Amino acid sequence: MKKANFLLTMFTFVFCMQAQAGLLFNYSQLALKDLDQMNKLVSDKVKESKKSASGKAVPLKEALQAVYSRPNDDDMIEKVVAPLRTNLDNLESWEKTISQLTDEAINALKNPRAFKPVVQMTYVIFLENLLAEVKPYIKSEGFERKIVERIRDAQIEVSKEAVNERKLRTMKSTVSPSELAQKILSQNIEKAESLEATQGSATESSAEKTSSGK
C-alpha cells in the first residue's frame, strides 16, 4: 500500500513538472517583460524555428503561448505577434497551433489539481487574450467561431486558488473563460439579428418608395 502511494505521489509530481514545463514563463513573469524583451523573445524563437531541421512550428508555438499568456493591458499582443503569425502561416500551421494551445489551456484548467495556481491563471489569461483577439473575426462557420465555441463548451470553472492568486498579484477578479466565450457568442447573435432587422427595414422602405413613385 505504501509503495502504491509512493508511486502515485511520484507520478503526480512528474506529471506536474511535465505539465508546467510546457510554459516558457508564467503570467506574472511575463507581466514584467517590456516591449524590447517581448520582441527579443519572439525574435529568438523565430530564429530557432528557421534553424530547426524539423518541428519548425514548435518554437513559434512556444513564443505564441507566451505572447498570449502575458496580461495585455498595454496592447502588447498586436505589437509583437506579427512575426509569429507570418511564420506560422508560411508553415500552414497557424490554425493548428492556436487549436493545440487552446486544448492545452482547457485541459489544464479542467484538471487544476495537477497545476499550481499561477500556472492555472497563466492559462486563464491565455484564453482571455485569445477570445479578445478572435472576437472581431467570428463568422457563422469560421475557425475563430469554432475556437470560441470550444472554450464555451468546455464549461471551465476556475479554481478558488487561481482566482485568489490573481487577486493577490493584480487585484483583478476573474470570470470563467467559458462564460466570456458564451457572452461573445451571444453578442454576435444579437449583432447579426440587429443587422438583419436594419437591412429588412431598409428594404421595406425602399420598396415603399418604389411603389409610391418616389
mmCIF file of C-alpha atoms in Angstrom:
data_model
loop_
_atom_site.group_PDB
_atom_site.id
_atom_site.type_symbol
_atom_site.label_atom_id
_atom_site.label_comp_id
_atom_site.label_asym_id
_atom_site.label_seq_id
_atom_site.Cartn_x
_atom_site.Cartn_y
_atom_site.Cartn_z
ATOM 1 C CA MET A 1 0.000 0.000 0.000
ATOM 2 C CA LYS A 2 2.837 2.360 0.946
ATOM 3 C CA LYS A 3 4.608 1.521 -2.285
ATOM 4 C CA ALA A 4 1.452 2.230 -4.285
ATOM 5 C CA ASN A 5 1.025 5.593 -2.546
ATOM 6 C CA PHE A 6 4.668 6.422 -3.181
ATOM 7 C CA LEU A 7 4.360 5.599 -6.866
ATOM 8 C CA LEU A 8 1.173 7.662 -7.118
ATOM 9 C CA THR A 9 2.913 10.615 -5.451
ATOM 10 C CA MET A 10 5.896 10.318 -7.787
ATOM 11 C CA PHE A 11 3.628 10.058 -10.826
ATOM 12 C CA THR A 12 1.715 13.174 -9.750
ATOM 13 C CA PHE A 13 4.978 15.038 -9.164
ATOM 14 C CA VAL A 14 6.405 14.070 -12.542
ATOM 15 C CA PHE A 15 3.126 14.907 -14.269
ATOM 16 C CA CYS A 16 3.056 18.344 -12.634
ATOM 17 C CA MET A 17 6.644 19.035 -13.637
ATOM 18 C CA GLN A 18 5.937 17.976 -17.212
ATOM 19 C CA ALA A 19 2.722 19.978 -17.297
ATOM 20 C CA GLN A 20 4.427 23.152 -16.131
ATOM 21 C CA ALA A 21 7.363 22.617 -18.483
ATOM 22 C CA GLY A 22 5.070 23.468 -21.392
ATOM 23 C CA LEU A 23 5.140 27.144 -20.427
ATOM 24 C CA LEU A 24 8.199 29.273 -21.085
ATOM 25 C CA PHE A 25 7.054 31.717 -18.382
ATOM 26 C CA ASN A 26 4.026 32.169 -16.174
ATOM 27 C CA TYR A 27 1.823 35.262 -16.472
ATOM 28 C CA SER A 28 3.472 37.006 -13.523
ATOM 29 C CA GLN A 29 6.929 36.677 -15.082
ATOM 30 C CA LEU A 30 5.627 37.783 -18.467
ATOM 31 C CA ALA A 31 3.966 40.879 -16.972
ATOM 32 C CA LEU A 32 7.435 42.158 -16.051
ATOM 33 C CA LYS A 33 8.694 41.974 -19.627
ATOM 34 C CA ASP A 34 8.658 45.194 -21.649
ATOM 35 C CA LEU A 35 8.328 45.629 -25.416
ATOM 36 C CA ASP A 36 12.026 45.072 -26.128
ATOM 37 C CA GLN A 37 12.099 41.905 -24.066
ATOM 38 C CA MET A 38 8.975 40.504 -25.705
ATOM 39 C CA ASN A 39 10.304 41.348 -29.158
ATOM 40 C CA LYS A 40 13.553 39.554 -28.295
ATOM 41 C CA LEU A 41 11.641 36.503 -27.076
ATOM 42 C CA VAL A 42 9.724 36.390 -30.360
ATOM 43 C CA SER A 43 12.822 37.052 -32.464
ATOM 44 C CA ASP A 44 14.830 34.318 -30.718
ATOM 45 C CA LYS A 45 12.078 31.768 -31.256
ATOM 46 C CA VAL A 46 11.697 32.731 -34.928
ATOM 47 C CA LYS A 47 15.455 32.227 -35.392
ATOM 48 C CA GLU A 48 15.237 28.897 -33.580
ATOM 49 C CA SER A 49 12.431 27.850 -35.892
ATOM 50 C CA LYS A 50 14.367 28.775 -39.035
ATOM 51 C CA LYS A 51 17.436 26.826 -37.858
ATOM 52 C CA SER A 52 15.413 23.745 -36.972
ATOM 53 C CA ALA A 53 15.596 20.878 -39.443
ATOM 54 C CA SER A 54 12.196 19.606 -38.343
ATOM 55 C CA GLY A 55 9.474 20.697 -35.961
ATOM 56 C CA LYS A 56 9.805 24.296 -37.106
ATOM 57 C CA ALA A 57 6.424 25.192 -35.629
ATOM 58 C CA VAL A 58 7.402 24.185 -32.079
ATOM 59 C CA PRO A 59 9.479 27.278 -31.150
ATOM 60 C CA LEU A 60 6.837 29.510 -32.749
ATOM 61 C CA LYS A 61 4.148 27.743 -30.721
ATOM 62 C CA GLU A 62 6.100 28.323 -27.510
ATOM 63 C CA ALA A 63 6.502 32.014 -28.279
ATOM 64 C CA LEU A 64 2.861 32.418 -29.271
ATOM 65 C CA GLN A 65 1.764 30.865 -25.994
ATOM 66 C CA ALA A 66 3.994 33.302 -24.093
ATOM 67 C CA VAL A 67 2.689 36.313 -26.021
ATOM 68 C CA TYR A 68 -0.948 35.417 -25.348
ATOM 69 C CA SER A 69 -0.237 34.491 -21.727
ATOM 70 C CA ARG A 70 1.057 37.950 -20.860
ATOM 71 C CA PRO A 71 -1.534 40.350 -19.385
ATOM 72 C CA ASN A 72 -2.494 42.587 -22.306
ATOM 73 C CA ASP A 73 -3.415 45.833 -20.518
ATOM 74 C CA ASP A 74 -0.880 47.664 -22.697
ATOM 75 C CA ASP A 75 -1.978 46.050 -26.001
ATOM 76 C CA MET A 76 1.351 44.270 -26.306
ATOM 77 C CA ILE A 77 -0.003 41.390 -28.377
ATOM 78 C CA GLU A 78 -0.616 43.398 -31.542
ATOM 79 C CA LYS A 79 2.874 44.938 -31.234
ATOM 80 C CA VAL A 80 4.787 41.648 -31.180
ATOM 81 C CA VAL A 81 2.669 38.838 -32.650
ATOM 82 C CA ALA A 82 3.074 39.592 -36.384
ATOM 83 C CA PRO A 83 6.325 37.623 -36.974
ATOM 84 C CA LEU A 84 4.813 34.565 -35.315
ATOM 85 C CA ARG A 85 1.646 34.810 -37.389
ATOM 86 C CA THR A 86 3.645 35.255 -40.602
ATOM 87 C CA ASN A 87 5.953 32.309 -39.972
ATOM 88 C CA LEU A 88 3.166 30.005 -38.824
ATOM 89 C CA ASP A 89 1.122 30.984 -41.878
ATOM 90 C CA ASN A 90 4.118 30.134 -44.069
ATOM 91 C CA LEU A 91 4.184 26.709 -42.423
ATOM 92 C CA GLU A 92 0.390 26.454 -42.783
ATOM 93 C CA SER A 93 0.283 25.903 -39.018
ATOM 94 C CA TRP A 94 -1.451 28.983 -37.581
ATOM 95 C CA GLU A 95 -4.869 27.414 -37.010
ATOM 96 C CA LYS A 96 -3.378 24.102 -35.902
ATOM 97 C CA THR A 97 -1.160 25.874 -33.360
ATOM 98 C CA ILE A 98 -3.991 28.004 -31.975
ATOM 99 C CA SER A 99 -6.132 24.876 -31.704
ATOM 100 C CA GLN A 100 -3.422 22.934 -29.860
ATOM 101 C CA LEU A 101 -2.734 25.767 -27.421
ATOM 102 C CA THR A 102 -6.460 26.168 -26.769
ATOM 103 C CA ASP A 103 -6.794 22.471 -25.963
ATOM 104 C CA GLU A 104 -3.737 22.622 -23.706
ATOM 105 C CA ALA A 105 -5.200 25.525 -21.737
ATOM 106 C CA ILE A 106 -8.632 23.896 -21.449
ATOM 107 C CA ASN A 107 -7.172 20.563 -20.314
ATOM 108 C CA ALA A 108 -5.055 22.271 -17.673
ATOM 109 C CA LEU A 109 -7.969 24.263 -16.292
ATOM 110 C CA LYS A 110 -10.187 21.166 -16.242
ATOM 111 C CA ASN A 111 -7.537 19.416 -14.105
ATOM 112 C CA PRO A 112 -6.490 22.129 -11.642
ATOM 113 C CA ARG A 113 -5.010 19.761 -9.056
ATOM 114 C CA ALA A 114 -2.155 18.982 -11.416
ATOM 115 C CA PHE A 115 -1.108 22.630 -11.751
ATOM 116 C CA LYS A 116 -0.023 25.390 -9.428
ATOM 117 C CA PRO A 117 -2.428 28.368 -9.172
ATOM 118 C CA VAL A 118 -0.011 30.648 -11.033
ATOM 119 C CA VAL A 119 0.097 28.156 -13.912
ATOM 120 C CA GLN A 120 -3.691 27.846 -13.941
ATOM 121 C CA MET A 121 -4.022 31.625 -14.114
ATOM 122 C CA THR A 122 -1.493 31.755 -16.946
ATOM 123 C CA TYR A 123 -3.794 29.502 -18.961
ATOM 124 C CA VAL A 124 -6.831 31.609 -17.999
ATOM 125 C CA ILE A 125 -5.115 34.761 -19.263
ATOM 126 C CA PHE A 126 -4.092 32.942 -22.438
ATOM 127 C CA LEU A 127 -7.746 32.116 -23.149
ATOM 128 C CA GLU A 128 -8.918 35.614 -22.194
ATOM 129 C CA ASN A 129 -6.479 37.194 -24.630
ATOM 130 C CA LEU A 130 -7.278 34.670 -27.353
ATOM 131 C CA LEU A 131 -11.003 35.385 -27.023
ATOM 132 C CA ALA A 132 -10.384 39.125 -27.208
ATOM 133 C CA GLU A 133 -8.242 38.706 -30.319
ATOM 134 C CA VAL A 134 -10.642 36.464 -32.270
ATOM 135 C CA LYS A 135 -13.826 38.287 -31.214
ATOM 136 C CA PRO A 136 -13.874 40.683 -34.225
ATOM 137 C CA TYR A 137 -13.470 37.795 -36.662
ATOM 138 C CA ILE A 138 -16.274 35.476 -35.567
ATOM 139 C CA LYS A 139 -18.288 34.239 -38.535
ATOM 140 C CA SER A 140 -21.071 31.697 -38.759
ATOM 141 C CA GLU A 141 -18.799 28.771 -39.594
ATOM 142 C CA GLY A 142 -15.296 30.215 -39.349
ATOM 143 C CA PHE A 143 -12.279 28.859 -37.469
ATOM 144 C CA GLU A 144 -12.427 31.628 -34.883
ATOM 145 C CA ARG A 145 -16.037 30.841 -34.038
ATOM 146 C CA LYS A 146 -15.212 27.169 -33.547
ATOM 147 C CA ILE A 147 -12.457 28.126 -31.112
ATOM 148 C CA VAL A 148 -14.840 30.319 -29.109
ATOM 149 C CA GLU A 149 -17.462 27.549 -29.095
ATOM 150 C CA ARG A 150 -14.867 25.041 -27.905
ATOM 151 C CA ILE A 151 -13.957 27.271 -24.971
ATOM 152 C CA ARG A 152 -17.641 27.803 -24.154
ATOM 153 C CA ASP A 153 -18.463 24.108 -24.336
ATOM 154 C CA ALA A 154 -15.554 23.209 -22.031
ATOM 155 C CA GLN A 155 -17.546 24.695 -19.129
ATOM 156 C CA ILE A 156 -14.375 25.761 -17.341
ATOM 157 C CA GLU A 157 -14.590 26.504 -13.639
ATOM 158 C CA VAL A 158 -11.581 28.487 -12.444
ATOM 159 C CA SER A 159 -10.344 27.193 -9.086
ATOM 160 C CA LYS A 160 -10.531 29.381 -5.987
ATOM 161 C CA GLU A 161 -6.773 29.081 -5.636
ATOM 162 C CA ALA A 162 -6.220 30.520 -9.115
ATOM 163 C CA VAL A 163 -8.739 33.320 -8.537
ATOM 164 C CA ASN A 164 -7.004 34.244 -5.279
ATOM 165 C CA GLU A 165 -3.619 34.091 -6.980
ATOM 166 C CA ARG A 166 -4.668 36.789 -9.429
ATOM 167 C CA LYS A 167 -6.370 38.914 -6.792
ATOM 168 C CA LEU A 168 -3.269 38.944 -4.634
ATOM 169 C CA ARG A 169 -0.969 39.916 -7.507
ATOM 170 C CA THR A 170 -3.137 42.237 -9.585
ATOM 171 C CA MET A 171 -6.301 42.984 -7.563
ATOM 172 C CA LYS A 172 -8.340 41.767 -10.540
ATOM 173 C CA SER A 173 -11.339 39.458 -10.411
ATOM 174 C CA THR A 174 -11.665 36.504 -12.761
ATOM 175 C CA VAL A 175 -14.567 35.235 -14.855
ATOM 176 C CA SER A 176 -14.517 31.769 -16.372
ATOM 177 C CA PRO A 177 -13.243 31.812 -19.982
ATOM 178 C CA SER A 178 -16.296 29.685 -20.834
ATOM 179 C CA GLU A 179 -18.587 32.457 -19.568
ATOM 180 C CA LEU A 180 -16.642 35.023 -21.593
ATOM 181 C CA ALA A 181 -16.968 32.837 -24.688
ATOM 182 C CA GLN A 182 -20.723 32.486 -24.142
ATOM 183 C CA LYS A 183 -21.054 36.272 -23.820
ATOM 184 C CA ILE A 184 -19.121 36.849 -27.040
ATOM 185 C CA LEU A 185 -21.268 34.365 -28.961
ATOM 186 C CA SER A 186 -24.486 35.881 -27.569
ATOM 187 C CA GLN A 187 -23.369 39.385 -28.544
ATOM 188 C CA ASN A 188 -22.517 38.127 -32.015
ATOM 189 C CA ILE A 189 -26.016 36.649 -32.427
ATOM 190 C CA GLU A 190 -27.637 39.882 -31.201
ATOM 191 C CA LYS A 191 -25.485 41.916 -33.583
ATOM 192 C CA ALA A 192 -26.419 39.686 -36.524
ATOM 193 C CA GLU A 193 -30.128 39.883 -35.666
ATOM 194 C CA SER A 194 -29.924 43.658 -35.340
ATOM 195 C CA LEU A 195 -28.175 43.917 -38.703
ATOM 196 C CA GLU A 196 -30.818 41.720 -40.340
ATOM 197 C CA ALA A 197 -33.587 43.868 -38.844
ATOM 198 C CA THR A 198 -31.901 47.054 -40.100
ATOM 199 C CA GLN A 199 -31.440 45.613 -43.577
ATOM 200 C CA GLY A 200 -35.057 44.417 -43.588
ATOM 201 C CA SER A 201 -36.316 47.892 -42.663
ATOM 202 C CA ALA A 202 -34.187 49.447 -45.365
ATOM 203 C CA THR A 203 -35.541 47.008 -47.958
ATOM 204 C CA GLU A 204 -39.149 47.704 -46.925
ATOM 205 C CA SER A 205 -38.545 51.451 -47.036
ATOM 206 C CA SER A 206 -37.017 51.172 -50.494
ATOM 207 C CA ALA A 207 -39.957 49.076 -51.691
ATOM 208 C CA GLU A 208 -42.464 51.623 -50.341
ATOM 209 C CA LYS A 209 -40.696 54.478 -52.124
ATOM 210 C CA THR A 210 -40.672 52.492 -55.367
ATOM 211 C CA SER A 211 -44.383 51.705 -55.162
ATOM 212 C CA SER A 212 -45.266 55.337 -54.384
ATOM 213 C CA GLY A 213 -43.202 56.532 -57.309
ATOM 214 C CA LYS A 214 -40.669 58.459 -55.199
#
